[in-house]
mmCIF file of C-alpha atoms in Angstrom:
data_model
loop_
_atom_site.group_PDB
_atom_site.id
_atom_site.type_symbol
_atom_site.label_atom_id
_atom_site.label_comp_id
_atom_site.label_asym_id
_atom_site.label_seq_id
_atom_site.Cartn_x
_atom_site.Cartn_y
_atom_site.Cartn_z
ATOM 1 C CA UNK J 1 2.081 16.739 -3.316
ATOM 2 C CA UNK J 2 0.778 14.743 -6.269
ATOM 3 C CA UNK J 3 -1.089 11.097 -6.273
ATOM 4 C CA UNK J 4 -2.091 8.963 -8.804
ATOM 5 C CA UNK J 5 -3.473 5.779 -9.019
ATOM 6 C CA UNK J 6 -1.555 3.331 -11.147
ATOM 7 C CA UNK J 7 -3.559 0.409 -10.075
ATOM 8 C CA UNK J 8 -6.622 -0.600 -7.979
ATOM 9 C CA UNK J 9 -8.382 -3.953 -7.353
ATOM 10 C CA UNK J 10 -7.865 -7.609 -7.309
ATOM 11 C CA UNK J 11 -5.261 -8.202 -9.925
ATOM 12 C CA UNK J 12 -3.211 -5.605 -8.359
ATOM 13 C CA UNK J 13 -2.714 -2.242 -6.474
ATOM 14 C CA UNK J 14 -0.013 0.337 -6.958
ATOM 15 C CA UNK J 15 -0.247 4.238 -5.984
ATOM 16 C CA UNK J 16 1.798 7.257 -6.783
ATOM 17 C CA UNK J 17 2.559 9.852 -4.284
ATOM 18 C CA UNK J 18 5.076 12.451 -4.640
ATOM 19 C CA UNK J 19 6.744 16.329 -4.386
ATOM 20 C CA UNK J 20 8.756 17.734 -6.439
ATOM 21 C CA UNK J 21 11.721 16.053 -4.774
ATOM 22 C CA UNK J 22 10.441 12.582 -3.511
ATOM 23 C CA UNK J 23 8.631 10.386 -5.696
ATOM 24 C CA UNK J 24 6.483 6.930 -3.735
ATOM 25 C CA UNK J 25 5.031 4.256 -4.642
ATOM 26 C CA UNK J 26 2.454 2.643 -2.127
ATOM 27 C CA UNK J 27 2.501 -1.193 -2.888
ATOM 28 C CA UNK J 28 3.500 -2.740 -6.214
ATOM 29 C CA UNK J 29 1.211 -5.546 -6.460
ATOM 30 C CA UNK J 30 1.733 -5.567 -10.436
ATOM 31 C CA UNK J 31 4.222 -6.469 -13.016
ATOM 32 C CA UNK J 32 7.601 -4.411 -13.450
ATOM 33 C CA UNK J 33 6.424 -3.171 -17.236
ATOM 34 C CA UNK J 34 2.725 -1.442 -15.763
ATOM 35 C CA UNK J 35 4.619 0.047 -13.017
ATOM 36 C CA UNK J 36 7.154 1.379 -15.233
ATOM 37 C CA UNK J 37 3.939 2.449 -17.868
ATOM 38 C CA UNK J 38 1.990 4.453 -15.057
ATOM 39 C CA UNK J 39 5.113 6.342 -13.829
ATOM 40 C CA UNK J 40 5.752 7.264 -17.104
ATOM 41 C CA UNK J 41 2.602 8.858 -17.575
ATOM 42 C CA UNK J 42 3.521 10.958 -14.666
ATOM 43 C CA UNK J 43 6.885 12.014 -16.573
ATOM 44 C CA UNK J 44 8.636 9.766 -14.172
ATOM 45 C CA UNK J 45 10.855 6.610 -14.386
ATOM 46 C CA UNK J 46 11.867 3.541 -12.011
ATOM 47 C CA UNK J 47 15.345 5.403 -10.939
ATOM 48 C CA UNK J 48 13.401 8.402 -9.503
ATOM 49 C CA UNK J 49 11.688 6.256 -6.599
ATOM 50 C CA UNK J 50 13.060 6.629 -3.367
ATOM 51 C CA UNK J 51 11.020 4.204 -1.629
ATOM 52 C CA UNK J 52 7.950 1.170 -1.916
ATOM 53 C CA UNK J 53 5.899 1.762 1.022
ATOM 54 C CA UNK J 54 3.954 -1.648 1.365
ATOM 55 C CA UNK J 55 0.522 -2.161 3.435
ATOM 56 C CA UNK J 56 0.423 -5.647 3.694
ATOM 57 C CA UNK J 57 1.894 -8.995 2.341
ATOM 58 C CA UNK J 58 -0.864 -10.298 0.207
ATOM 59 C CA UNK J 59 0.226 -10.707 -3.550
ATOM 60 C CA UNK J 60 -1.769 -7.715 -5.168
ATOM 61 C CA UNK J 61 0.073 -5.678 -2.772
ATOM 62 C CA UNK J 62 3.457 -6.568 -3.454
ATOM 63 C CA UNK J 63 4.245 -8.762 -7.188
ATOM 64 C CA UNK J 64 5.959 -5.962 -8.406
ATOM 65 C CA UNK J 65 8.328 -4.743 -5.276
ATOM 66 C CA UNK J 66 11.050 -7.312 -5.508
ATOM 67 C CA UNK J 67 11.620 -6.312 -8.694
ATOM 68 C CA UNK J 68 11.318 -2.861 -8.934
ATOM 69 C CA UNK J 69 13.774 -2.810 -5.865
ATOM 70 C CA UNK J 70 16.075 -5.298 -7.780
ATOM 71 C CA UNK J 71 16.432 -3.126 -10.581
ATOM 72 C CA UNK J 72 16.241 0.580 -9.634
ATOM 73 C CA UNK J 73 17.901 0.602 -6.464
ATOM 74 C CA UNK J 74 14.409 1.544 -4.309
ATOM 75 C CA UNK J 75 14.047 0.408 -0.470
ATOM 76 C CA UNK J 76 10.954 -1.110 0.682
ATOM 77 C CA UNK J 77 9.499 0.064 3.768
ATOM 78 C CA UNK J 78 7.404 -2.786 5.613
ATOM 79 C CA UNK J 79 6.750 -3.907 9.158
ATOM 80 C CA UNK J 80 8.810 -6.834 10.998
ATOM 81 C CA UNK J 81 6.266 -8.815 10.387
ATOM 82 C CA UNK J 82 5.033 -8.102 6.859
ATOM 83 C CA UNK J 83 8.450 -8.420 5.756
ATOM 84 C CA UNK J 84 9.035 -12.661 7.429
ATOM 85 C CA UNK J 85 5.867 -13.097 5.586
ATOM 86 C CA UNK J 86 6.589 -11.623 1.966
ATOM 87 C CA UNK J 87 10.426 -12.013 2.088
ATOM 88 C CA UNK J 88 10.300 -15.290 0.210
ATOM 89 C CA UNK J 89 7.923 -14.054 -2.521
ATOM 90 C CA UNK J 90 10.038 -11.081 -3.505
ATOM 91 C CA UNK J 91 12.991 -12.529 -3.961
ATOM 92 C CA UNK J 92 16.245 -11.619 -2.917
ATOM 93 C CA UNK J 93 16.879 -8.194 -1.400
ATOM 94 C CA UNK J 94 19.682 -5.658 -0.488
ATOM 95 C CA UNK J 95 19.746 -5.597 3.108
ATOM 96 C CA UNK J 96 20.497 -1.780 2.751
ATOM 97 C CA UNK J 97 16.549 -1.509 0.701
ATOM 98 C CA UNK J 98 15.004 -3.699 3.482
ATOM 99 C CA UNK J 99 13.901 -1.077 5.446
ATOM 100 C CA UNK J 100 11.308 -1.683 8.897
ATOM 101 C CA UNK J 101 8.521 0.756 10.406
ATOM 102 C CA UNK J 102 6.610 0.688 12.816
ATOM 103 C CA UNK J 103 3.040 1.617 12.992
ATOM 104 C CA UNK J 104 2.411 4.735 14.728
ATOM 105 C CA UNK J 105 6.107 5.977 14.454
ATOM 106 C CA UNK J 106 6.359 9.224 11.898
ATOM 107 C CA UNK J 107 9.291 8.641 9.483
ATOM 108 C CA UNK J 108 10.426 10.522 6.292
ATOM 109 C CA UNK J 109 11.818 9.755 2.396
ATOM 110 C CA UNK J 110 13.023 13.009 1.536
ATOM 111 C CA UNK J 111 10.952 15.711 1.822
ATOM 112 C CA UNK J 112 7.617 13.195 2.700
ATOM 113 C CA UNK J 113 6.933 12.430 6.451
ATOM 114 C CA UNK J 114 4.725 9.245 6.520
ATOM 115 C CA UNK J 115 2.409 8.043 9.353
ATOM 116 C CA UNK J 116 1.866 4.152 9.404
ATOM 117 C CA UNK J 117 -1.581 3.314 11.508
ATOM 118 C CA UNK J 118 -2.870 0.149 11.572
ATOM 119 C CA UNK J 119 -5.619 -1.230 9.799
ATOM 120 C CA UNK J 120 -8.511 -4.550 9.901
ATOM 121 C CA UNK J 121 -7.568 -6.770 7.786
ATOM 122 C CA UNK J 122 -6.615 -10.212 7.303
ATOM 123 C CA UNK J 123 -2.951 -9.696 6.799
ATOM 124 C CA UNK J 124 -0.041 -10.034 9.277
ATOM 125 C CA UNK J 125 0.100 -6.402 10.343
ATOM 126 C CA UNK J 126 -1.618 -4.511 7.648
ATOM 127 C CA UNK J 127 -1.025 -0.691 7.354
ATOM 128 C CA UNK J 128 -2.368 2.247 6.337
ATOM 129 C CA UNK J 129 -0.272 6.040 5.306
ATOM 130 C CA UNK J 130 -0.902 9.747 6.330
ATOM 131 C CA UNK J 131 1.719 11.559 3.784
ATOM 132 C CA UNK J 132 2.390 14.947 4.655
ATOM 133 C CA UNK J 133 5.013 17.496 2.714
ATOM 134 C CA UNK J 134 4.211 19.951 5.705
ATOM 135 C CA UNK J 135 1.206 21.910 3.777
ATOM 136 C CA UNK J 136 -0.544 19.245 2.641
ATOM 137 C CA UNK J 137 -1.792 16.191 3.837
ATOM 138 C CA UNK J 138 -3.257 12.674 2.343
ATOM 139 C CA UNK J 139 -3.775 9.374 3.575
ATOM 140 C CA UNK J 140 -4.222 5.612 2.108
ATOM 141 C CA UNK J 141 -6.678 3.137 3.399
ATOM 142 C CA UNK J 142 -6.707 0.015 1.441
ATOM 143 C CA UNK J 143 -8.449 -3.475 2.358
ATOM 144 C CA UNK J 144 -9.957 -2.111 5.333
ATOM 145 C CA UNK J 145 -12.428 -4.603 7.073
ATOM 146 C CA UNK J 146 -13.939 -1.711 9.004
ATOM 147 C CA UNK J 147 -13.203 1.768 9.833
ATOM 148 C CA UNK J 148 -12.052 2.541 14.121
ATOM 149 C CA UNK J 149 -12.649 5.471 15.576
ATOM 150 C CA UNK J 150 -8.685 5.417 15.491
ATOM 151 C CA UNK J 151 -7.778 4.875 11.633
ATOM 152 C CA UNK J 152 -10.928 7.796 11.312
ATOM 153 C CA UNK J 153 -8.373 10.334 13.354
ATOM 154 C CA UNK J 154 -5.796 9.620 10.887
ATOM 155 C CA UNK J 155 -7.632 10.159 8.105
ATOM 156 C CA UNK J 156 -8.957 13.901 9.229
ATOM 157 C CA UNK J 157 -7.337 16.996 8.642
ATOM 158 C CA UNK J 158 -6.470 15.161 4.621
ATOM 159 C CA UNK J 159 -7.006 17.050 1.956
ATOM 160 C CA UNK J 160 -7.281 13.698 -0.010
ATOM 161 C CA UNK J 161 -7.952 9.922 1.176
ATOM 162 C CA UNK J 162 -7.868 7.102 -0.581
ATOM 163 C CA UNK J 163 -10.830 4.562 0.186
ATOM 164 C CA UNK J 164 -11.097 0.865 -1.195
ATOM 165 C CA UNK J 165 -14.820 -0.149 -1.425
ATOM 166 C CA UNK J 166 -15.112 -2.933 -3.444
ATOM 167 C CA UNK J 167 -18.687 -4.748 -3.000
ATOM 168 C CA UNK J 168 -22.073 -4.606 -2.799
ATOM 169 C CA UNK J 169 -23.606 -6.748 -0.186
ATOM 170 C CA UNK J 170 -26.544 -8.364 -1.550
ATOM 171 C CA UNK J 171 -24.533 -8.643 -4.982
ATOM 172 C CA UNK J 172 -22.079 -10.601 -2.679
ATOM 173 C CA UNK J 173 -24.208 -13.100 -1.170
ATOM 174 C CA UNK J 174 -25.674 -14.259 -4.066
ATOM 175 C CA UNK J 175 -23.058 -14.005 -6.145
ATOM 176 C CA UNK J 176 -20.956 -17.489 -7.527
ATOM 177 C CA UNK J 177 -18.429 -17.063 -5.068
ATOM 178 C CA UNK J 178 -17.567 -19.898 -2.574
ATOM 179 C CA UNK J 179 -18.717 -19.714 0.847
ATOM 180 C CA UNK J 180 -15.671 -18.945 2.592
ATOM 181 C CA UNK J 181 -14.294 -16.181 0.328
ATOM 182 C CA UNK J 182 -18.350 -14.688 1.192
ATOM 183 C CA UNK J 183 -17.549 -14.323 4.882
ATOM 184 C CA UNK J 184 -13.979 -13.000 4.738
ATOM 185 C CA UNK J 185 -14.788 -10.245 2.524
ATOM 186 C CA UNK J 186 -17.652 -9.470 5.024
ATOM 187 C CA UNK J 187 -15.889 -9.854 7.597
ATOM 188 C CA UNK J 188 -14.388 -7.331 10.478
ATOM 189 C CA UNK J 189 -10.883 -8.206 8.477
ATOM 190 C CA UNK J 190 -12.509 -7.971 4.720
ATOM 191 C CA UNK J 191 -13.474 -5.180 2.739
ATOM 192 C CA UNK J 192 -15.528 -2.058 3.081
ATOM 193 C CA UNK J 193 -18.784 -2.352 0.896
ATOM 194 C CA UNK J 194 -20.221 0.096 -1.346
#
């Protein structure tokens, strides 16, 4: 298995994950032309995805997937419930690439079996990935609020995980951001910190 990160942060998150035979992308939360730029530093192009796995509904999670679907032919994997809440933003959709998880239920895309767990944070039913190719193992844990003792047992045994920290507390509080944006990213359903 192979990962690469395309994109990380506010403006927009996107990761690679593939074999030689399946090629993933976990959320699209960027434009059509940087997706289509970072695959092709990987030697890869938008018709060899088979599948958008998405974590959760907020915007730099998912600009890109509508499109990318639209135009390649990719499903999007998604819970029930992220999918009523980013349907409208993504435009429309095959019904045959709307595809629904659940978390906790193993599925596979090709030669990739994927474990959805949920995760803390302020989304509708935000998800993080174990990918395994059956000798190797890595998992994705994006906008986490907090770690549990549960998403922890998912992430062991990886040969790779994928952490978003992305503050420093003291930085935070007395930094020019508003009041309310302060508390959710501190919050139980924020970020991680540094």
């Amino acid at each position: 298995m192979r990962m690469c990160s395309i994109a990380s942060g506010s403006s927009g998150n996107c990761i690679y994950v593939g074999s030689d035979h399946t090629h993933l992308l976990v959320d699209t939360g960027i434009s059509k032309k940087r997706i289509e730029e970072g695959l092709k530093t990987l030697d890869l192009k938008g018709n060899d995805l088979n599948g958008i796995l998405i974590t959760h509904e907020h915007s730099d999670h998912i600009k890109g997937a509508g499109i990318i679907s639209r135009r390649y032919d990719v499903p999007i994997f998604a819970t029930e419930k992220t999918w009523y809440s980013m349907e409208n933003s993504l435009g429309k959709i095959k019904p045959e690439n709307r595809r629904v998880f659940k978390p906790y239920e193993i599925f596979s895309i090709g030669d990739i079996e994927i474990t959805p767990f949920s995760t803390s944070h302020d989304a509708v039913d935000s998800c993080g990935f174990s990918l395994s190719d059956g000798k190797n193992k890595l998992s994705i844990a994006t906008d986490l609020g907090y770690v549990t003792k549960e998403v922890l047992s998912y992430l062991s045994s990886s040969q790779l995980v994928i952490l978003e920290s992305n503050h420093d507390v003291q930085m935070l509080k007395m930094g020019s951001y508003p009041y309310y944006l302060k508390q959710r990213v501190l919050s139980d359903v924020g970020h991680l910190s540094n």
